[in-house]
Amino acid sequence: MLTSCSSAAVPDDKPDAKPVIQQPDPVAPAGLPLPDPPDVQAPSPRTTTEKPLRYELNPKTFRIQNPDEPNEKVLLLTFDDGPAGEATMELLDILDRHKVKSIWFINGHQVAKKKQDGTYAVIPEKAALLREIHKRGHLVGNHTWWHENLRKLPAEKQREEIVSTSQLIADVLGEKPKYFRPPFGAGTPVSETICREQGMVSMNWSVGSLDWEPAVYKKPNGITRQVISTVHSGGNILFHDRVWTATELDAILTQLEKDGYQFVLPTEAK
């Protein structure tokens, strides 16, 4: 705020000029605000017509986009098969450094041991990792219990794979997942029905890092080259909770940022 500075009045050149006496600023009683000067009103609050940003998943292409700015260079990062433990914290730290949030599609067997009667015992250290993922602002999705191909399972087994994993996530985090990813991208009419019943959105991906292919991850910078060469605006990038992925993730994010991409989550998930 700019303030006016008072100075002593300069006498007039006329010999009979009277000195001008500077009046002190008004002082309000202690604890009370000064009244507005006469004929001066406080400015009205600013209004804005800007629309809040929103990002939606295309249910057919699994791309993410701002429907008001469809050409905006945005990406969604996803990590499957965690929390494996060996590289989970390193991946989280890299994401933090880049201020990136993502979706982690977890397997039930990574967090708990299932008994023959269908009940399970939570693995404390793995549950702690799952809570850490959630605490850092990432979303936790359902990737089934055993990571089996649902198209090779009977309907009742598919239901068990999905429902028990959602329940486990709810037991550890206090909330059920909003997103589901079928193993190998192999969804079924049964899995789609269960997702609707459970209030989940089923999604695959549109950019594969191929960090599961030895021919890619065993080559120097192989994952980086794969992602940078196939990425596109709105890309839904599939990574895994793997040591070799953690080794290259920082370089990948740095290059994508240089190329003008920003990383977002679906708005409805927030």
CSV table of C-alpha atoms in Angstrom, one decimal:
chain,number,residue,atom,x,y,z
A,1,MET,CA,0.0,0.0,0.0
A,2,LEU,CA,1.3,3.5,-0.9
A,3,THR,CA,1.1,6.0,2.0
A,4,SER,CA,1.3,9.8,1.9
A,5,CYS,CA,4.2,11.5,3.7
A,6,SER,CA,3.4,14.8,5.6
A,7,SER,CA,6.0,17.7,5.6
A,8,ALA,CA,6.1,21.1,7.3
A,9,ALA,CA,4.2,23.8,5.5
A,10,VAL,CA,6.3,26.5,3.7
A,11,PRO,CA,5.4,30.1,4.7
A,12,ASP,CA,3.9,32.4,2.1
A,13,ASP,CA,6.2,35.2,0.7
A,14,LYS,CA,3.7,37.8,2.0
A,15,PRO,CA,4.8,39.2,5.4
A,16,ASP,CA,1.3,38.8,6.9
A,17,ALA,CA,0.9,35.2,5.8
A,18,LYS,CA,-0.1,32.9,8.6
A,19,PRO,CA,1.6,29.5,9.0
A,20,VAL,CA,-0.4,26.5,7.9
A,21,ILE,CA,-0.9,24.1,10.7
A,22,GLN,CA,-0.8,20.4,9.7
A,23,GLN,CA,-3.8,18.6,11.1
A,24,PRO,CA,-3.0,15.2,12.7
A,25,ASP,CA,-4.5,12.1,11.2
A,26,PRO,CA,-7.7,11.0,12.9
A,27,VAL,CA,-7.3,8.4,15.6
A,28,ALA,CA,-10.0,5.9,16.3
A,29,PRO,CA,-10.6,4.6,19.8
A,30,ALA,CA,-8.5,1.5,20.6
A,31,GLY,CA,-9.8,-1.6,18.9
A,32,LEU,CA,-12.1,0.1,16.5
A,33,PRO,CA,-11.5,0.7,12.7
A,34,LEU,CA,-11.3,4.1,11.2
A,35,PRO,CA,-14.5,5.2,9.4
A,36,ASP,CA,-14.3,5.6,5.7
A,37,PRO,CA,-13.6,9.1,4.5
A,38,PRO,CA,-16.7,11.0,3.3
A,39,ASP,CA,-18.0,10.0,-0.1
A,40,VAL,CA,-15.5,7.2,-0.4
A,41,GLN,CA,-16.8,3.6,-0.5
A,42,ALA,CA,-14.8,0.4,-0.1
A,43,PRO,CA,-14.2,-1.3,-3.5
A,44,SER,CA,-16.5,-4.1,-4.4
A,45,PRO,CA,-15.1,-7.7,-4.3
A,46,ARG,CA,-13.4,-8.9,-7.5
A,47,THR,CA,-15.4,-11.3,-9.5
A,48,THR,CA,-14.1,-13.8,-12.0
A,49,THR,CA,-15.6,-15.7,-14.8
A,50,GLU,CA,-12.8,-18.1,-15.2
A,51,LYS,CA,-13.9,-21.7,-15.3
A,52,PRO,CA,-12.2,-24.2,-12.9
A,53,LEU,CA,-9.9,-26.6,-14.7
A,54,ARG,CA,-11.4,-30.0,-15.2
A,55,TYR,CA,-9.8,-33.2,-16.7
A,56,GLU,CA,-11.8,-36.1,-17.9
A,57,LEU,CA,-10.9,-39.6,-19.1
A,58,ASN,CA,-12.1,-40.7,-22.5
A,59,PRO,CA,-13.7,-44.1,-21.8
A,60,LYS,CA,-12.7,-45.4,-25.3
A,61,THR,CA,-9.2,-44.1,-25.7
A,62,PHE,CA,-8.3,-43.7,-22.0
A,63,ARG,CA,-6.7,-40.4,-22.7
A,64,ILE,CA,-7.1,-37.5,-20.3
A,65,GLN,CA,-8.1,-34.0,-21.5
A,66,ASN,CA,-9.5,-30.7,-20.5
A,67,PRO,CA,-12.8,-30.5,-22.5
A,68,ASP,CA,-12.6,-26.7,-22.6
A,69,GLU,CA,-9.0,-26.9,-23.9
A,70,PRO,CA,-8.7,-30.2,-25.8
A,71,ASN,CA,-5.2,-29.3,-27.2
A,72,GLU,CA,-3.7,-28.7,-23.8
A,73,LYS,CA,-0.5,-30.8,-23.3
A,74,VAL,CA,-1.4,-32.9,-20.3
A,75,LEU,CA,-0.5,-36.4,-19.2
A,76,LEU,CA,-1.7,-38.9,-16.6
A,77,LEU,CA,0.9,-41.1,-14.9
A,78,THR,CA,-0.1,-44.5,-13.6
A,79,PHE,CA,1.9,-47.2,-11.7
A,80,ASP,CA,0.9,-50.8,-11.6
A,81,ASP,CA,1.7,-53.9,-9.5
A,82,GLY,CA,2.6,-52.1,-6.3
A,83,PRO,CA,3.5,-51.5,-3.6
A,84,ALA,CA,6.4,-53.9,-4.4
A,85,GLY,CA,8.6,-52.2,-1.8
A,86,GLU,CA,12.0,-52.3,-3.4
A,87,ALA,CA,11.6,-49.0,-5.4
A,88,THR,CA,8.3,-47.6,-4.1
A,89,MET,CA,9.8,-44.9,-1.9
A,90,GLU,CA,12.3,-43.9,-4.5
A,91,LEU,CA,9.5,-43.5,-7.1
A,92,LEU,CA,7.4,-41.4,-4.6
A,93,ASP,CA,10.4,-39.2,-3.9
A,94,ILE,CA,11.0,-38.5,-7.6
A,95,LEU,CA,7.3,-37.7,-8.1
A,96,ASP,CA,7.5,-35.3,-5.2
A,97,ARG,CA,10.5,-33.5,-6.6
A,98,HIS,CA,8.6,-32.9,-9.8
A,99,LYS,CA,5.3,-32.1,-8.0
A,100,VAL,CA,3.5,-34.8,-9.9
A,101,LYS,CA,0.5,-36.8,-8.7
A,102,SER,CA,-0.4,-40.2,-10.2
A,103,ILE,CA,-2.6,-43.2,-9.8
A,104,TRP,CA,-1.2,-46.4,-8.3
A,105,PHE,CA,-3.0,-49.6,-9.2
A,106,ILE,CA,-2.2,-52.0,-6.5
A,107,ASN,CA,-2.4,-55.8,-6.2
A,108,GLY,CA,-4.0,-57.3,-3.1
A,109,HIS,CA,-1.3,-59.9,-2.6
A,110,GLN,CA,1.3,-57.1,-2.3
A,111,VAL,CA,-0.4,-55.8,0.8
A,112,ALA,CA,-1.9,-58.8,2.5
A,113,LYS,CA,-1.8,-62.6,2.7
A,114,LYS,CA,-5.0,-64.3,1.8
A,115,LYS,CA,-6.2,-67.5,3.6
A,116,GLN,CA,-8.1,-70.4,2.1
A,117,ASP,CA,-11.4,-69.2,3.7
A,118,GLY,CA,-11.1,-65.9,1.9
A,119,THR,CA,-10.0,-63.8,4.8
A,120,TYR,CA,-6.6,-62.0,4.8
A,121,ALA,CA,-3.9,-60.8,7.1
A,122,VAL,CA,-2.4,-57.4,6.3
A,123,ILE,CA,1.4,-57.2,5.9
A,124,PRO,CA,2.2,-54.2,8.2
A,125,GLU,CA,5.2,-52.8,6.2
A,126,LYS,CA,3.3,-53.0,3.0
A,127,ALA,CA,0.2,-51.4,4.5
A,128,ALA,CA,2.5,-48.6,5.6
A,129,LEU,CA,3.7,-48.1,2.0
A,130,LEU,CA,0.2,-48.0,0.8
A,131,ARG,CA,-0.7,-45.3,3.3
A,132,GLU,CA,2.4,-43.4,2.3
A,133,ILE,CA,1.3,-43.4,-1.4
A,134,HIS,CA,-2.1,-42.1,-0.3
A,135,LYS,CA,-0.6,-39.5,2.1
A,136,ARG,CA,1.5,-38.0,-0.6
A,137,GLY,CA,-1.6,-37.2,-2.7
A,138,HIS,CA,-1.6,-40.1,-5.1
A,139,LEU,CA,-4.8,-42.0,-5.9
A,140,VAL,CA,-4.9,-45.8,-5.2
A,141,GLY,CA,-6.7,-48.0,-7.7
A,142,ASN,CA,-7.7,-51.6,-7.8
A,143,HIS,CA,-5.6,-54.0,-10.0
A,144,THR,CA,-7.1,-57.3,-8.6
A,145,TRP,CA,-5.6,-59.6,-6.0
A,146,TRP,CA,-3.4,-62.0,-7.9
A,147,HIS,CA,-3.0,-60.2,-11.2
A,148,GLU,CA,-4.6,-63.0,-13.2
A,149,ASN,CA,-6.1,-62.7,-16.7
A,150,LEU,CA,-9.8,-62.1,-16.0
A,151,ARG,CA,-10.7,-63.5,-19.3
A,152,LYS,CA,-9.5,-66.9,-18.2
A,153,LEU,CA,-11.4,-66.9,-14.9
A,154,PRO,CA,-15.1,-67.8,-14.1
A,155,ALA,CA,-17.4,-65.0,-13.1
A,156,GLU,CA,-17.3,-65.8,-9.4
A,157,LYS,CA,-13.5,-65.8,-9.3
A,158,GLN,CA,-13.4,-62.5,-11.2
A,159,ARG,CA,-15.7,-61.0,-8.5
A,160,GLU,CA,-13.5,-62.3,-5.7
A,161,GLU,CA,-10.4,-60.8,-7.4
A,162,ILE,CA,-11.9,-57.4,-7.6
A,163,VAL,CA,-14.1,-57.1,-4.6
A,164,SER,CA,-11.5,-58.4,-2.1
A,165,THR,CA,-8.9,-55.9,-3.3
A,166,SER,CA,-11.4,-53.0,-3.0
A,167,GLN,CA,-12.2,-54.1,0.5
A,168,LEU,CA,-8.5,-54.4,1.4
A,169,ILE,CA,-7.9,-50.9,0.2
A,170,ALA,CA,-10.8,-49.6,2.2
A,171,ASP,CA,-9.5,-51.4,5.3
A,172,VAL,CA,-6.1,-49.8,5.0
A,173,LEU,CA,-7.0,-46.3,3.8
A,174,GLY,CA,-10.5,-45.9,5.0
A,175,GLU,CA,-11.9,-45.4,1.5
A,176,LYS,CA,-12.7,-47.6,-1.5
A,177,PRO,CA,-10.9,-47.0,-4.8
A,178,LYS,CA,-12.5,-45.1,-7.6
A,179,TYR,CA,-10.5,-46.6,-10.5
A,180,PHE,CA,-9.9,-50.2,-11.7
A,181,ARG,CA,-7.4,-51.5,-14.2
A,182,PRO,CA,-7.7,-55.1,-15.4
A,183,PRO,CA,-4.4,-57.1,-15.5
A,184,PHE,CA,-3.0,-57.1,-19.0
A,185,GLY,CA,-5.7,-54.6,-20.0
A,186,ALA,CA,-8.0,-57.6,-20.4
A,187,GLY,CA,-11.4,-56.5,-19.0
A,188,THR,CA,-14.6,-58.5,-19.3
A,189,PRO,CA,-18.3,-57.8,-19.2
A,190,VAL,CA,-18.2,-59.3,-15.7
A,191,SER,CA,-15.5,-56.9,-14.6
A,192,GLU,CA,-17.3,-54.0,-16.1
A,193,THR,CA,-20.5,-54.9,-14.2
A,194,ILE,CA,-18.6,-55.3,-10.9
A,195,CYS,CA,-17.0,-51.9,-11.5
A,196,ARG,CA,-20.4,-50.2,-11.9
A,197,GLU,CA,-21.6,-51.9,-8.8
A,198,GLN,CA,-18.5,-50.8,-6.9
A,199,GLY,CA,-18.6,-47.2,-8.2
A,200,MET,CA,-15.3,-47.6,-10.1
A,201,VAL,CA,-14.2,-46.5,-13.5
A,202,SER,CA,-12.3,-49.1,-15.5
A,203,MET,CA,-9.3,-47.8,-17.5
A,204,ASN,CA,-6.4,-49.2,-19.5
A,205,TRP,CA,-3.7,-46.9,-20.9
A,206,SER,CA,-2.7,-45.1,-24.1
A,207,VAL,CA,1.1,-45.0,-23.7
A,208,GLY,CA,3.0,-48.1,-22.6
A,209,SER,CA,6.5,-47.5,-21.1
A,210,LEU,CA,7.3,-51.2,-21.8
A,211,ASP,CA,9.1,-51.3,-18.5
A,212,TRP,CA,8.0,-54.9,-18.3
A,213,GLU,CA,9.8,-55.9,-21.5
A,214,PRO,CA,13.5,-57.1,-20.9
A,215,ALA,CA,14.3,-55.9,-24.5
A,216,VAL,CA,13.4,-52.4,-23.4
A,217,TYR,CA,14.4,-52.0,-19.7
A,218,LYS,CA,17.7,-53.8,-20.1
A,219,LYS,CA,18.9,-51.3,-22.6
A,220,PRO,CA,20.5,-48.1,-21.4
A,221,ASN,CA,17.7,-45.4,-21.3
A,222,GLY,CA,15.4,-47.9,-23.0
A,223,ILE,CA,12.3,-46.9,-21.0
A,224,THR,CA,13.1,-43.2,-21.5
A,225,ARG,CA,13.3,-43.6,-25.3
A,226,GLN,CA,10.2,-45.7,-25.4
A,227,VAL,CA,8.1,-43.1,-23.5
A,228,ILE,CA,9.4,-40.0,-25.3
A,229,SER,CA,9.0,-41.5,-28.7
A,230,THR,CA,5.4,-42.6,-28.2
A,231,VAL,CA,4.0,-40.0,-25.9
A,232,HIS,CA,1.1,-37.8,-27.1
A,233,SER,CA,-1.1,-35.1,-25.6
A,234,GLY,CA,-3.6,-36.6,-23.2
A,235,GLY,CA,-1.4,-39.7,-22.8
A,236,ASN,CA,-2.2,-42.1,-20.0
A,237,ILE,CA,1.2,-43.5,-19.3
A,238,LEU,CA,1.6,-47.0,-17.8
A,239,PHE,CA,4.6,-47.6,-15.6
A,240,HIS,CA,5.3,-50.3,-13.0
A,241,ASP,CA,6.6,-50.2,-9.4
A,242,ARG,CA,10.1,-51.5,-10.5
A,243,VAL,CA,13.7,-50.6,-9.7
A,244,TRP,CA,14.6,-50.0,-13.3
A,245,THR,CA,11.6,-47.7,-13.7
A,246,ALA,CA,12.8,-45.7,-10.7
A,247,THR,CA,16.2,-45.4,-12.3
A,248,GLU,CA,14.9,-43.7,-15.4
A,249,LEU,CA,11.8,-41.8,-14.1
A,250,ASP,CA,13.5,-38.6,-13.2
A,251,ALA,CA,15.0,-38.2,-16.7
A,252,ILE,CA,11.6,-39.0,-18.3
A,253,LEU,CA,9.7,-36.4,-16.2
A,254,THR,CA,12.4,-33.8,-16.9
A,255,GLN,CA,12.3,-34.3,-20.6
A,256,LEU,CA,8.4,-34.3,-20.7
A,257,GLU,CA,8.4,-31.0,-18.7
A,258,LYS,CA,10.9,-29.5,-21.2
A,259,ASP,CA,8.6,-30.6,-24.0
A,260,GLY,CA,5.8,-28.5,-22.4
A,261,TYR,CA,3.7,-31.3,-20.7
A,262,GLN,CA,2.0,-31.0,-17.4
A,263,PHE,CA,0.8,-33.8,-15.2
A,264,VAL,CA,-2.8,-34.0,-14.0
A,265,LEU,CA,-5.4,-36.3,-12.4
A,266,PRO,CA,-9.0,-36.8,-13.3
A,267,THR,CA,-10.9,-34.0,-11.7
A,268,GLU,CA,-13.8,-36.2,-10.5
A,269,ALA,CA,-11.2,-38.1,-8.4
A,270,LYS,CA,-10.3,-35.1,-6.3
